[in-house]
Amino acid sequence: MNKPGADAPLIDPFGRHVSYLRVSVTDRCDFRCVYCMSEDMTFLPKRDLLSLEELDRMCSAFVARGVDRLRLTGGEPLVRRDILWLFRRLSRHLDSGALQELTLTSNGTQMPKYARELYACGVRRVNISLDSLDADKFQKITRWGKLDQVLRGIDAAQEAGLQVKINMVALKDLNGDEIPDMIRWAHGRGMGLTLIETMPLGDIDGDRTDQYLPLSQVRTELATHFTLEPLAHRTGGPARYMRVAETGGRLGMITPLTHNFCESCNRVRLTCTGTLYMCLGQDDAADLRTPLRRDAQEGAGDAHLMAALDEAIGRKPKGHDFIIDRRGQKPAVARHMSVTGG
Ligand code: SAM
Ligand code: SF4
């Protein structure tokens, strides 16, 4: 257990140091990806959201407790109004050296507008999601997305000096056959590619077992096209990395349904309403908005927030419980990825 304190590191009951925070700054998005959302999503009322000032205070409390990597995500983080204000505020922690990295995961649509300013805020790397290079398939997967717009976003990010990594969710019938081409394309442009197995998060319109494509199978098939050399590089998350000898690029595989990364898990996730999930695959969560607002009302520092944070990290579970229920088709975890952030 932690010794509570304003600057004590966040160590969970299994001795893991929590140093990485993902923050979903909005549950809204300009796409409706089939594995992520239903087409007629009901979004949270605006009043339930943390304000940008509150998000800054919340993130800064984590930084004070030793979190040194911060990733903003969503929903689509760049559709939140004035989101650049938050990046600008948070960049002070990069300047002070408390934060090693400030980054984001984005669908790329707003990159032409924001890439330069993100770079100016100290952002150096971005993950951009792209599941297909075929315009029709891309639209089928994202429902509302246009491939051209995302490709322009990727150009803009690279032109601004941001290092881009592409995230691709592997979907059996939709893009499984495109993976070798996607590897050549991404690596040819100096971008890493990470494949993600679909995760059973939130109700969507459709059957997840239809879309599930195990990455173990993808890896076996890729080995007939490429020489895959395992890399030691680890992030504390569920990704495994390899080098593709033919392209010289890096390929990641995120297999969240396996348990083999939990022992090194260094991360927690905060939603846009201030709920902290200590594990992506479990429902247990802690409300940090109430103590944050109480501290603000009482004007006495972050005492309630810090106590709530200690209590929450003290409950971080050893591992997760993902399963795709093949009979009921119910998601193992009821919330959507757009709530917790990817
Ligand atoms: N809108 C941004 C984007 O698409 O990059 C950020 C949020 S999105 C929820 C983050 C990542 O989660 C994306 O790469 C997306 O493909 C992935 N994702 C969403 N739902 C998923 C699911 N059910 N299983 C696996 N990955 C999922
Ligand atoms: Fe939006 Fe990202 Fe979810 Fe697609 S995966 S609907 S882009 S939040």
XYZ file of C-alpha atoms and ligand atoms in Angstrom, residues 29 35-36 73-77 105-107 129 167 169 196-199 201 208 337-338 341-342, ligand 1:
51
model
C -16.319 11.604 -31.933
C -16.122 -1.977 -33.166
C -16.189 1.121 -30.966
C -7.515 10.241 -25.969
C -11.283 9.916 -26.283
C -13.640 9.710 -28.179
C -11.749 11.963 -30.493
C -9.653 14.252 -28.288
C -4.329 9.080 -29.831
C -6.409 10.539 -32.625
C -8.373 9.565 -35.699
C -5.890 5.153 -36.101
C -3.004 1.893 -34.969
C -7.691 -2.812 -35.378
C -4.892 -4.287 -32.127
C -7.120 -7.240 -31.381
C -10.775 -6.260 -30.887
C -11.742 -5.922 -27.267
C -15.945 -3.215 -24.544
C -18.115 -9.235 -31.953
C -13.715 2.273 -25.449
C -14.657 5.878 -26.231
C -10.027 5.824 -24.076
C -7.919 3.385 -26.077
N -10.613 8.510 -31.626
C -9.255 8.205 -31.420
C -8.812 7.095 -32.328
O -9.638 6.427 -32.938
O -7.602 6.907 -32.406
C -8.897 7.876 -29.977
C -9.840 7.016 -29.216
S -10.024 5.361 -29.797
C -11.160 4.717 -28.618
C -8.442 4.666 -29.368
C -8.091 3.362 -30.037
O -8.945 2.356 -29.556
C -8.226 3.381 -31.543
O -7.015 2.923 -32.121
C -9.340 2.412 -31.806
O -9.155 1.760 -33.030
C -9.253 1.493 -30.622
N -10.511 0.794 -30.286
C -11.745 1.309 -30.101
N -12.646 0.345 -29.753
C -11.941 -0.804 -29.724
C -12.292 -2.166 -29.435
N -13.521 -2.512 -29.095
N -11.300 -3.074 -29.501
C -10.026 -2.729 -29.834
N -9.630 -1.480 -30.092
C -10.579 -0.530 -30.056
